[in-house]
Amino acid sequence: MTRFASMRGWALTLIALAMLPFILPSDYYLGIATHALVIAVLALSLDILIGQGGMSSLGHAAYLGVSAYAVAWTTRNAGWPAYAAIPFALALGTLTACVFGVLALRARGLGFLMITLALGQVMWGAAYRWVDLTGGDNGIRMQARPVLLGFDLNNATNFYIIVCAVLLTTLIAIYKLDHSALGACLRGTRDQPRRMRMLGHDVWKIRFVGFVSAGFWGAVAGVLYAYDYLYVGPSALSLPQSAEALLMVVLGGAGTLAGPVAGAIVITVIKTVVSSYVDRWYTLLGLTFIIVVSVMPKGLVPGIRSWMKGNRA
Amino acid sequence: MQFWIIQTLNSLAMGGLLFLLSAGFSLIFGLMRIPNLAHGGLFMLGAYVGATLLGQSLPFWLAAIVAGALVGALGVILEGTLLRRMAGNEQGQVLITLGISFIIADLCLLSWGGDPVPLAAPRGLRPPVFLAGFAFPGYRLAVLGFALAAALGLWMLLERTRLGAMIRAGVDDREMARSVGIRVSRLFSAVFFLGAFLAGLGGVIGGPILSAYPGLDADMLPLALVVVILGGVGSLPGALVGSFLVGIIYNFGTALFPDFAYVILFLPMVVMLVVKPTGLFGRAMR
């Protein structure tokens, strides 16, 4: 019953998302929807770590940033076509995750959080100060989105459809991961690392594979990010960007597929609406953090689910 | 030669500042088991408040202590109102400190604007000091001396007083400290005041060197993290040694390879994580 209800929920959501380009009055709103779904991919990737592995990272924007910079730099400065730039960006982002994983997985819990934060800040510092490579605070601008398979992505609707398709792929891949042996092992190392070790599992390796998978999907979000904004600056891999992704997961509900997507949509809408009136987004972001963590630590989606169950009973 | 001597002194002064910042950070982490991510924000707030107090023509050291006390009071209020309610949920507490840091940064930007606010060094310490034929910037020598005095004072507090003994007991084993009748939650307030006070004080004392600017918090927080990763969590000698190491590496890195200062900083952290993840003076976290 619940499984059917959740399938029906997903089907309705997907239909609604596919209809959006025909409902929304202008490309401006479609652009906001696109931003939300791009960042939803990042939130989903972070939830592999948090929801399945129980590891909260504050450096997750690094993979998005590295991969977005890789796309922008190779396209702009080396003239690479998209089909070369994208695999390169994914590889570089995943490689960054490998390096981060080797270092951060030496610690657990808050030590892990602190090391990922420090590593993320190092990447931010490099992007900000290594002006010759990254353009410093000015970042790198791209001219246009590519034409893929006869599909001109400069058209807002076309690009939105591609983002939807990538999001759907990410959802399916993460669903498969959650329901695979690896997903079960990740949850095992989260809940009972000692027992897992006794059962003969290599706890470090399981965590590392989970960490790098999260990094790979973060890099996917980075490719979308670069083509979405056609601009990459240091803010793409700043601490607030990592923190926003974490907030999306916590707000929506860690360990659920719908949670990070819902969190990404809610936060992006709030951010867009607020930024059009006042300039105090960071104060609001901070307040949202405090309110979400103290009032609904489990997040929106589990909260709504238990509320609906209560109503039915 | 003059370059190396001056840069060494600059490094040591920076190390002293980092000690003021990270001693409290490390103690809070050791006792409450949370990295206080608002610590960079408290440092920056101290610098801004100090600049305003100096503008009211308060004497420098008085301004530093008043700014430190104000920031310390803010720390106690935040701990008592926001963090205490989340006792036991350490990840939630960390996220709250992160939220606080965003609010502090944004409100500082609102109150003091986007341009750097300079802080003037005390008049008597502005002229250079001549030693063995070399000119030393007097203020940096004073900062180094002050930081060493603060380290000695903290050491006395922790090793020679009843409060210090209770804090050490709490850092070593919180549950055991509770069960022998120490009110650990009161210690949280005390340590939070001490940590925030030192951070705010450090902000003012660092002001003539760094000045107060938006982003100062984001520049300082990673330095405190690296100090604690190098020195070990909850250890005062670790914070002292780590601070001077980071001060030296950061300062020479900035002077010799300005593009890569942040990346160079990250190398000793990598080495430490690979060789001894608990840091120089740290023990495994329970």
Coordinates of C-alpha atoms in Angstrom, one line a residue:
Chain A
M1 CA 0.0 0.0 0.0
T2 CA 2.6 2.5 1.1
R3 CA 4.8 1.3 -1.8
F4 CA 2.0 1.9 -4.2
A5 CA 1.2 5.3 -2.6
S6 CA 4.8 6.3 -2.9
M7 CA 5.0 5.2 -6.6
R8 CA 1.8 7.1 -7.3
G9 CA 3.4 10.2 -5.6
W10 CA 6.5 9.9 -7.8
A11 CA 4.5 9.5 -10.9
L12 CA 2.4 12.6 -10.2
T13 CA 5.5 14.6 -9.3
L14 CA 7.2 13.6 -12.6
I15 CA 4.1 14.5 -14.6
A16 CA 3.9 17.9 -12.9
L17 CA 7.6 18.5 -13.5
A18 CA 7.2 17.6 -17.2
M19 CA 4.2 20.0 -17.5
L20 CA 6.0 22.9 -16.0
P21 CA 7.4 24.5 -19.2
F22 CA 3.8 24.7 -20.5
I23 CA 2.3 26.1 -17.3
L24 CA 4.9 28.7 -16.2
P25 CA 4.3 32.1 -17.7
S26 CA 7.8 32.9 -18.8
D27 CA 11.4 31.6 -19.1
Y28 CA 12.3 33.5 -15.9
Y29 CA 10.2 31.1 -13.8
L30 CA 11.4 28.1 -15.8
G31 CA 15.0 29.3 -15.0
I32 CA 14.2 29.2 -11.3
A33 CA 12.8 25.7 -11.7
T34 CA 15.9 24.7 -13.5
H35 CA 18.2 26.1 -10.8
A36 CA 16.2 24.2 -8.2
L37 CA 16.4 20.9 -10.0
V38 CA 20.2 21.3 -10.7
I39 CA 20.8 21.9 -7.0
A40 CA 18.5 19.0 -6.2
V41 CA 21.1 16.7 -7.9
L42 CA 23.7 18.1 -5.5
A43 CA 21.4 17.5 -2.5
L44 CA 20.6 14.0 -3.6
S45 CA 24.3 13.2 -3.9
L46 CA 25.1 14.6 -0.5
D47 CA 22.2 12.4 0.9
I48 CA 24.1 9.3 -0.1
L49 CA 26.7 10.3 2.5
I50 CA 24.2 11.5 5.2
G51 CA 21.2 9.3 4.7
Q52 CA 22.9 6.0 3.9
G53 CA 26.4 6.4 5.4
G54 CA 25.6 8.7 8.4
M55 CA 28.5 11.0 7.4
S56 CA 27.7 14.7 7.4
S57 CA 30.0 16.6 5.1
L58 CA 30.5 20.4 4.9
G59 CA 32.7 20.3 1.9
H60 CA 30.4 18.8 -0.6
A61 CA 30.2 21.8 -2.9
A62 CA 33.9 21.1 -3.8
Y63 CA 32.9 18.4 -6.3
L64 CA 30.2 20.6 -7.8
G65 CA 32.8 23.5 -8.0
V66 CA 35.7 21.5 -9.4
S67 CA 33.5 19.9 -12.1
A68 CA 31.9 23.2 -13.0
Y69 CA 35.3 25.0 -13.2
A70 CA 36.5 22.1 -15.3
V71 CA 33.7 22.5 -17.8
A72 CA 34.0 26.2 -17.9
W73 CA 37.8 26.3 -18.2
T74 CA 38.1 23.6 -20.9
T75 CA 35.3 25.1 -22.9
R76 CA 36.4 28.7 -22.6
N77 CA 40.2 28.4 -22.6
A78 CA 40.9 25.2 -24.5
G79 CA 37.9 25.2 -26.8
W80 CA 36.9 21.7 -25.9
P81 CA 33.5 20.5 -27.2
A82 CA 31.0 19.4 -24.6
Y83 CA 31.5 15.7 -25.2
A84 CA 35.1 16.1 -24.2
A85 CA 34.6 18.6 -21.4
I86 CA 31.8 16.7 -19.6
P87 CA 33.7 13.4 -19.1
F88 CA 36.8 15.3 -18.1
A89 CA 34.8 17.3 -15.5
L90 CA 33.2 14.2 -14.1
A91 CA 36.5 12.5 -13.8
L92 CA 38.2 15.5 -12.1
G93 CA 35.3 15.9 -9.7
T94 CA 35.4 12.2 -8.8
L95 CA 39.1 12.3 -8.4
T96 CA 38.7 15.2 -6.0
A97 CA 36.3 13.0 -4.0
C98 CA 38.9 10.2 -3.9
V99 CA 41.5 12.5 -2.4
F100 CA 39.0 14.0 0.1
G101 CA 37.8 10.5 1.0
V102 CA 41.3 9.2 1.8
L103 CA 41.8 12.1 4.2
A104 CA 38.4 12.7 5.7
L105 CA 37.6 9.0 6.3
R106 CA 40.4 8.9 8.8
A107 CA 37.9 10.5 11.2
R108 CA 34.3 9.9 12.2
G109 CA 31.4 12.0 13.1
L110 CA 32.2 15.6 13.9
G111 CA 35.9 15.2 13.1
F112 CA 34.8 14.1 9.6
L113 CA 32.6 17.1 9.4
M114 CA 35.5 19.4 10.4
I115 CA 38.0 17.9 8.0
T116 CA 35.6 18.1 5.0
L117 CA 34.9 21.7 5.9
A118 CA 38.6 22.5 6.0
L119 CA 39.2 20.7 2.7
G120 CA 36.3 22.5 1.1
Q121 CA 37.7 25.9 2.3
V122 CA 41.1 25.0 0.8
M123 CA 39.4 24.5 -2.6
W124 CA 37.5 27.8 -2.1
G125 CA 40.8 29.5 -1.2
A126 CA 42.4 28.1 -4.4
A127 CA 39.6 29.2 -6.6
Y128 CA 39.6 32.6 -5.0
R129 CA 43.3 33.3 -5.0
W130 CA 44.7 31.3 -7.9
V131 CA 43.7 34.0 -10.3
D132 CA 45.7 32.8 -13.3
L133 CA 43.7 29.6 -13.5
T134 CA 40.3 30.5 -12.2
G135 CA 40.0 34.2 -12.8
G136 CA 39.7 34.8 -9.1
D137 CA 36.6 36.6 -7.9
N138 CA 35.5 37.3 -11.5
G139 CA 35.2 33.6 -12.2
I140 CA 34.9 32.1 -15.7
R141 CA 32.1 33.0 -18.1
M142 CA 31.0 30.8 -21.0
Q143 CA 29.5 32.0 -24.3
A144 CA 26.7 29.6 -24.9
R145 CA 25.3 26.1 -24.0
P146 CA 26.2 23.3 -26.4
V147 CA 24.0 21.7 -29.0
L148 CA 23.7 18.0 -28.1
L149 CA 22.3 15.4 -30.5
G150 CA 20.6 18.1 -32.4
F151 CA 19.1 19.5 -29.2
D152 CA 19.9 23.2 -28.8
L153 CA 20.3 23.7 -25.0
N154 CA 20.2 27.5 -25.3
N155 CA 16.5 27.0 -25.5
A156 CA 15.3 27.2 -21.9
T157 CA 12.7 24.4 -22.3
N158 CA 15.2 22.1 -23.9
F159 CA 17.7 22.7 -21.2
Y160 CA 15.0 22.2 -18.5
I161 CA 14.1 18.8 -20.1
I162 CA 17.7 17.7 -20.0
V163 CA 18.0 18.7 -16.4
C164 CA 14.8 16.7 -15.6
A165 CA 16.3 13.7 -17.4
V166 CA 19.5 13.9 -15.5
L167 CA 17.6 14.3 -12.2
L168 CA 15.5 11.3 -13.0
T169 CA 18.7 9.3 -13.9
T170 CA 20.2 10.4 -10.6
L171 CA 17.1 9.4 -8.7
I172 CA 17.0 5.9 -10.3
A173 CA 20.7 5.4 -9.7
I174 CA 20.5 6.4 -6.1
Y175 CA 17.4 4.2 -5.6
K176 CA 19.3 1.3 -7.1
L177 CA 22.3 2.1 -4.9
D178 CA 20.1 2.2 -1.7
H179 CA 18.6 -1.1 -2.6
S180 CA 21.9 -2.8 -3.5
A181 CA 24.3 -4.8 -1.4
L182 CA 26.5 -1.7 -1.2
G183 CA 23.6 0.4 0.1
A184 CA 22.9 -2.2 2.8
C185 CA 26.6 -2.3 3.7
L186 CA 26.7 1.5 4.0
R187 CA 23.7 1.5 6.4
G188 CA 25.4 -1.3 8.2
T189 CA 28.6 0.7 8.7
R190 CA 26.5 3.6 9.8
D191 CA 24.6 1.7 12.5
Q192 CA 26.9 -1.1 13.6
P193 CA 30.5 -0.5 12.3
R194 CA 31.9 -3.0 14.8
R195 CA 29.5 -5.8 13.8
M196 CA 30.2 -5.1 10.1
R197 CA 33.9 -5.5 10.8
M198 CA 33.3 -8.8 12.7
L199 CA 31.2 -10.0 9.7
G200 CA 34.3 -9.6 7.6
H201 CA 33.4 -6.4 5.8
D202 CA 36.1 -3.8 5.0
V203 CA 34.4 -0.8 6.7
W204 CA 36.8 1.7 5.3
K205 CA 36.4 0.5 1.8
I206 CA 32.6 0.5 2.0
R207 CA 32.6 4.1 3.3
F208 CA 35.2 5.1 0.6
V209 CA 33.0 3.7 -2.2
G210 CA 30.0 5.5 -0.8
F211 CA 32.0 8.7 -0.4
V212 CA 33.3 8.6 -4.0
S213 CA 29.8 7.8 -5.4
A214 CA 28.5 10.8 -3.7
G215 CA 31.3 12.8 -5.2
F216 CA 30.6 11.5 -8.7
W217 CA 26.9 12.6 -8.5
G218 CA 28.1 15.9 -7.0
A219 CA 30.3 16.3 -10.1
V220 CA 27.2 15.6 -12.3
A221 CA 25.5 18.5 -10.6
G222 CA 28.5 20.6 -11.3
V223 CA 28.3 20.0 -15.1
L224 CA 24.6 21.0 -15.0
Y225 CA 25.5 24.0 -12.8
A226 CA 28.2 25.3 -15.3
Y227 CA 25.8 25.1 -18.3
D228 CA 22.8 26.4 -16.2
Y229 CA 24.5 29.7 -15.1
L230 CA 27.1 29.8 -17.9
Y231 CA 29.3 31.2 -15.2
V232 CA 31.5 29.7 -12.4
G233 CA 32.9 31.7 -9.5
P234 CA 34.4 30.9 -6.1
S235 CA 30.9 31.0 -4.6
A236 CA 30.1 27.7 -6.3
L237 CA 32.4 25.9 -3.9
S238 CA 32.1 28.2 -0.9
L239 CA 31.1 27.1 2.6
P240 CA 27.6 28.6 2.2
Q241 CA 27.0 26.5 -0.9
S242 CA 28.0 23.3 1.0
A243 CA 25.9 24.4 3.9
E244 CA 22.9 25.1 1.7
A245 CA 23.1 21.6 0.3
L246 CA 23.3 20.2 3.8
L247 CA 20.3 22.3 4.8
M248 CA 18.3 21.0 1.9
V249 CA 19.0 17.4 3.0
V250 CA 18.2 18.1 6.6
L251 CA 15.1 20.2 5.8
G252 CA 13.7 17.7 3.3
G253 CA 14.6 14.6 5.4
A254 CA 17.8 12.6 5.2
G255 CA 17.6 9.1 3.9
T256 CA 14.6 9.7 1.7
L257 CA 14.7 10.2 -2.0
A258 CA 12.0 12.8 -2.0
G259 CA 13.5 14.7 0.9
P260 CA 16.5 16.3 -0.7
V261 CA 14.5 17.2 -3.9
A262 CA 11.8 18.8 -1.8
G263 CA 14.4 20.6 0.3
A264 CA 16.2 21.9 -2.8
I265 CA 13.0 23.2 -4.2
V266 CA 11.9 24.9 -1.0
I267 CA 15.3 26.6 -0.4
T268 CA 15.7 27.7 -4.0
V269 CA 12.2 29.3 -4.0
I270 CA 12.8 31.0 -0.6
K271 CA 16.2 32.3 -1.8
T272 CA 14.8 33.6 -5.1
V273 CA 11.8 35.3 -3.5
V274 CA 13.8 36.8 -0.6
S275 CA 16.6 38.0 -2.8
S276 CA 14.2 39.9 -5.0
Y277 CA 13.0 41.9 -2.0
V278 CA 15.9 42.3 0.4
D279 CA 19.6 41.7 0.5
R280 CA 19.7 39.6 3.7
W281 CA 19.8 36.1 2.3
Y282 CA 22.5 34.9 4.7
T283 CA 20.6 36.0 7.8
L284 CA 17.6 34.1 6.6
L285 CA 19.7 31.1 5.7
G286 CA 21.1 31.1 9.2
L287 CA 17.7 31.5 10.8
T288 CA 16.3 28.7 8.6
F289 CA 19.2 26.5 9.8
I290 CA 18.4 27.2 13.5
I291 CA 14.6 26.7 13.0
V292 CA 14.8 23.6 11.0
V293 CA 17.3 21.9 13.3
S294 CA 15.4 22.8 16.5
V295 CA 11.8 22.4 15.3
M296 CA 11.9 19.5 12.8
P297 CA 15.2 17.7 13.0
K298 CA 13.8 14.8 11.0
G299 CA 12.8 17.0 8.0
L300 CA 9.7 17.7 6.0
V301 CA 9.1 14.4 4.1
P302 CA 9.2 12.0 7.1
G303 CA 7.2 14.6 9.1
I304 CA 4.4 14.8 6.4
R305 CA 4.5 11.0 6.0
S306 CA 3.9 10.3 9.7
W307 CA 1.2 13.0 9.7
M308 CA -0.6 11.3 6.8
K309 CA -0.3 7.9 8.5
G310 CA -1.8 9.4 11.6
N311 CA -4.7 10.8 9.6
R312 CA -5.4 7.5 7.9
A313 CA -5.4 5.5 11.2
Chain B
M1 CA 68.3 38.6 6.2
Q2 CA 66.0 41.4 7.3
F3 CA 63.2 39.7 5.3
W4 CA 63.6 36.4 7.1
I5 CA 63.7 38.0 10.5
I6 CA 60.7 40.2 9.9
Q7 CA 58.7 37.4 8.4
T8 CA 59.6 35.1 11.3
L9 CA 58.4 37.7 13.7
N10 CA 55.2 38.2 11.7
S11 CA 54.7 34.5 11.7
L12 CA 55.0 34.3 15.5
A13 CA 52.6 37.3 15.9
M14 CA 50.1 35.5 13.6
G15 CA 50.6 32.4 15.7
G16 CA 49.8 34.3 18.8
L17 CA 46.6 35.6 17.3
L18 CA 45.7 32.1 16.2
F19 CA 46.3 30.8 19.7
L20 CA 43.8 33.4 21.1
L21 CA 41.3 32.1 18.5
S22 CA 41.8 28.4 18.7
A23 CA 42.5 27.9 22.4
G24 CA 38.8 28.5 23.1
F25 CA 37.7 26.6 20.0
S26 CA 39.7 23.6 21.1
L27 CA 38.4 23.8 24.7
I28 CA 34.8 24.0 23.5
F29 CA 35.4 21.1 21.2
G30 CA 37.0 19.1 23.9
L31 CA 34.3 19.7 26.5
M32 CA 31.1 19.9 24.5
R33 CA 32.3 17.6 21.6
I34 CA 31.2 20.2 19.0
P35 CA 33.3 22.3 16.7
N36 CA 31.9 25.8 17.2
L37 CA 31.6 27.0 13.6
A38 CA 30.6 30.5 14.8
H39 CA 34.1 31.0 16.3
G40 CA 35.5 32.8 13.2
G41 CA 32.3 35.0 13.4
L42 CA 33.0 35.8 17.0
F43 CA 36.6 36.8 16.2
M44 CA 35.3 39.1 13.4
L45 CA 32.6 40.6 15.7
G46 CA 35.2 41.3 18.3
A47 CA 37.3 43.2 15.7
Y48 CA 34.3 45.3 14.6
V49 CA 33.1 46.1 18.1
G50 CA 36.7 47.0 19.0
A51 CA 36.9 49.3 16.1
T52 CA 33.7 51.1 17.2
L53 CA 35.0 51.3 20.8
L54 CA 38.3 52.8 19.6
G55 CA 36.3 55.3 17.6
Q56 CA 34.8 56.4 21.0
S57 CA 38.4 57.1 22.0
L58 CA 38.6 54.3 24.5
P59 CA 42.2 53.2 25.3
F60 CA 43.2 50.2 23.2
W61 CA 43.6 47.5 25.8
L62 CA 40.4 48.6 27.6
A63 CA 38.5 48.4 24.2
A64 CA 40.0 45.0 23.7
I65 CA 38.8 43.7 27.0
V66 CA 35.3 45.3 26.7
A67 CA 34.8 43.9 23.2
G68 CA 36.0 40.5 24.4
A69 CA 33.6 40.6 27.3
L70 CA 30.7 41.6 25.1
V71 CA 31.4 38.8 22.6
G72 CA 31.8 36.4 25.6
A73 CA 28.4 37.4 26.9
L74 CA 26.9 36.8 23.5
G75 CA 28.6 33.4 23.5
V76 CA 27.0 32.5 26.9
I77 CA 23.6 33.7 25.7
L78 CA 23.8 31.6 22.5
E79 CA 25.0 28.6 24.4
G80 CA 22.2 28.9 27.0
T81 CA 19.4 29.6 24.6
L82 CA 20.1 27.8 21.4
L83 CA 22.7 25.0 22.1
R84 CA 21.5 23.8 25.5
R85 CA 18.1 22.9 24.2
M86 CA 19.8 20.5 21.7
A87 CA 21.9 18.7 24.3
G88 CA 22.7 15.2 23.1
N89 CA 22.1 16.1 19.4
E90 CA 25.7 17.1 18.6
Q91 CA 25.2 17.3 14.8
G92 CA 22.2 19.6 15.4
Q93 CA 24.3 21.8 17.7
V94 CA 27.0 22.1 15.0
L95 CA 24.5 23.1 12.4
I96 CA 23.1 25.8 14.8
T97 CA 26.6 27.2 15.3
L98 CA 26.9 27.3 11.5
G99 CA 23.6 29.2 11.2
I100 CA 24.8 31.6 13.9
S101 CA 28.0 32.2 11.9
F102 CA 26.0 33.2 8.8
I103 CA 23.8 35.6 10.8
I104 CA 26.8 37.2 12.5
A105 CA 28.6 37.6 9.2
D106 CA 25.5 39.2 7.5
L107 CA 24.7 41.5 10.4
C108 CA 28.3 42.7 10.6
L109 CA 28.1 43.5 6.8
L110 CA 24.8 45.3 7.5
S111 CA 26.2 47.3 10.4
W112 CA 29.8 48.1 9.3
G113 CA 29.5 48.0 5.5
G114 CA 31.6 46.2 3.0
D115 CA 34.8 48.3 3.2
P116 CA 37.6 47.1 5.6
V117 CA 37.6 49.0 8.9
P118 CA 41.1 49.6 10.2
L119 CA 42.1 49.5 13.9
A120 CA 44.9 51.7 15.1
A121 CA 47.6 50.1 17.2
P122 CA 48.2 51.7 20.6
R123 CA 50.3 54.8 20.2
G124 CA 53.3 53.7 22.3
L125 CA 53.7 50.5 20.3
R126 CA 53.7 52.0 16.8
P127 CA 57.4 52.9 16.4
P128 CA 59.7 50.0 15.5
V129 CA 62.0 48.5 18.2
F130 CA 65.7 48.2 17.4
L131 CA 67.3 45.0 18.6
A132 CA 70.8 43.9 17.5
G133 CA 70.8 46.3 14.5
F134 CA 67.4 45.1 13.2
A135 CA 64.2 47.0 13.3
F136 CA 61.2 45.1 14.6
P137 CA 57.6 46.2 14.4
G138 CA 56.8 47.0 18.0
Y139 CA 53.2 46.0 17.9
R140 CA 53.9 42.5 16.7
L141 CA 56.3 41.9 19.5
A142 CA 53.6 43.1 21.9
V143 CA 51.1 40.7 20.3
L144 CA 53.5 37.8 20.7
G145 CA 54.1 38.7 24.3
F146 CA 50.4 39.1 25.1
A147 CA 49.6 35.7 23.5
L148 CA 52.3 34.0 25.5
A149 CA 51.0 35.7 28.7
A150 CA 47.5 34.6 27.8
A151 CA 48.7 31.0 27.3
L152 CA 50.4 31.1 30.7
G153 CA 47.3 32.5 32.3
L154 CA 45.1 29.8 30.7
W155 CA 47.5 27.1 31.8
M156 CA 47.4 28.4 35.4
L157 CA 43.6 28.5 35.2
L158 CA 43.3 24.9 33.9
E159 CA 46.1 23.4 36.0
R160 CA 45.9 25.3 39.3
T161 CA 42.3 26.2 40.0
R162 CA 39.2 24.2 41.0
L163 CA 37.3 25.4 37.9
G164 CA 40.3 24.3 35.7
A165 CA 40.3 20.8 37.3
M166 CA 36.6 20.5 36.7
I167 CA 37.0 21.5 33.0
R168 CA 39.8 19.0 32.6
A169 CA 37.7 16.3 34.2
G170 CA 34.9 17.2 31.8
V171 CA 37.2 17.0 28.8
D172 CA 38.6 13.7 29.9
D173 CA 35.3 11.9 30.6
R174 CA 32.1 13.8 30.7
E175 CA 30.0 11.1 32.1
M176 CA 32.4 10.3 34.9
A177 CA 32.7 14.0 35.8
R178 CA 28.9 14.2 36.0
S179 CA 28.7 11.2 38.2
V180 CA 31.1 12.6 40.8
G181 CA 28.9 15.7 41.1
I182 CA 30.4 18.2 38.7
R183 CA 27.6 20.3 37.0
V184 CA 29.0 19.9 33.5
S185 CA 26.3 22.0 31.9
R186 CA 27.5 25.0 34.0
L187 CA 31.0 24.3 32.8
F188 CA 29.6 24.6 29.2
S189 CA 28.6 28.2 30.0
A190 CA 32.0 28.9 31.6
V191 CA 34.0 27.4 28.7
F192 CA 31.8 29.1 26.1
F193 CA 32.3 32.4 27.8
L194 CA 36.0 31.9 28.0
G195 CA 36.2 30.7 24.3
A196 CA 34.1 33.6 23.0
F197 CA 35.9 36.1 25.2
L198 CA 39.3 35.0 23.8
A199 CA 38.0 35.0 20.3
G200 CA 36.6 38.6 20.6
L201 CA 39.8 39.8 22.4
G202 CA 41.8 38.2 19.6
G203 CA 39.8 40.0 17.0
V204 CA 40.6 43.4 18.5
I205 CA 44.3 42.6 19.1
G206 CA 44.5 41.2 15.6
G207 CA 42.8 44.3 14.3
P208 CA 45.9 46.5 13.7
I209 CA 47.4 43.6 11.7
L210 CA 44.5 42.2 9.9
S211 CA 41.8 45.0 10.2
A212 CA 38.1 44.1 10.3
Y213 CA 36.6 43.1 6.9
P214 CA 33.7 41.0 5.6
G215 CA 35.1 37.5 5.1
L216 CA 37.5 37.7 8.0
D217 CA 35.4 35.0 9.7
A218 CA 35.7 32.7 6.7
D219 CA 39.5 33.3 6.6
M220 CA 40.0 32.6 10.3
L221 CA 37.7 29.6 10.9
P222 CA 39.7 27.2 8.6
L223 CA 42.9 28.3 10.3
A224 CA 41.4 27.4 13.7
L225 CA 40.3 24.0 12.3
V226 CA 43.8 23.3 11.0
V227 CA 45.3 24.3 14.3
V228 CA 43.1 21.9 16.1
I229 CA 43.6 19.1 13.6
L230 CA 47.4 19.6 14.0
G231 CA 47.5 20.1 17.8
G232 CA 44.7 17.7 18.9
V233 CA 41.3 18.4 20.2
G234 CA 40.9 19.8 23.7
S235 CA 44.6 20.2 24.4
L236 CA 46.0 23.6 25.4
P237 CA 49.7 22.8 24.5
G238 CA 48.3 21.4 21.2
A239 CA 46.6 24.6 20.5
L240 CA 49.8 26.6 21.3
V241 CA 52.1 24.5 19.2
G242 CA 49.5 24.1 16.4
S243 CA 49.0 27.9 16.3
F244 CA 52.7 28.7 15.9
L245 CA 53.1 26.0 13.2
V246 CA 50.1 27.3 11.3
G247 CA 51.2 30.9 11.8
I248 CA 54.7 30.2 10.4
I249 CA 53.3 28.1 7.4
Y250 CA 50.6 30.6 6.6
N251 CA 52.8 33.7 6.8
F252 CA 55.7 32.3 4.8
G253 CA 53.2 30.8 2.4
T254 CA 51.5 34.1 1.8
A255 CA 54.9 36.0 1.5
L256 CA 56.5 33.5 -0.9
F257 CA 53.6 32.0 -2.9
P258 CA 50.7 34.3 -2.5
D259 CA 48.5 32.3 -4.9
F260 CA 48.8 29.1 -2.9
A261 CA 48.9 30.2 0.7
Y262 CA 45.7 28.3 1.5
V263 CA 46.8 25.1 -0.3
I264 CA 50.2 25.2 1.4
L265 CA 48.4 25.4 4.7
F266 CA 46.6 22.2 3.8
L267 CA 49.8 20.1 3.4
P268 CA 50.7 19.8 7.1
M269 CA 47.1 19.0 7.8
V270 CA 47.3 16.2 5.3
V271 CA 50.5 14.9 6.8
M272 CA 49.0 14.9 10.2
L273 CA 45.8 13.1 9.2
V274 CA 47.8 10.4 7.5
V275 CA 50.4 10.0 10.3
K276 CA 48.5 10.7 13.5
P277 CA 44.8 11.5 13.0
T278 CA 44.4 12.5 16.7
G279 CA 46.9 15.4 16.3
L280 CA 50.1 16.0 18.2
F281 CA 48.7 16.1 21.7
G282 CA 45.3 14.6 21.1
R283 CA 43.7 11.4 22.2
A284 CA 41.0 9.4 20.4
M285 CA 37.6 11.1 20.8
R286 CA 35.0 9.0 22.7

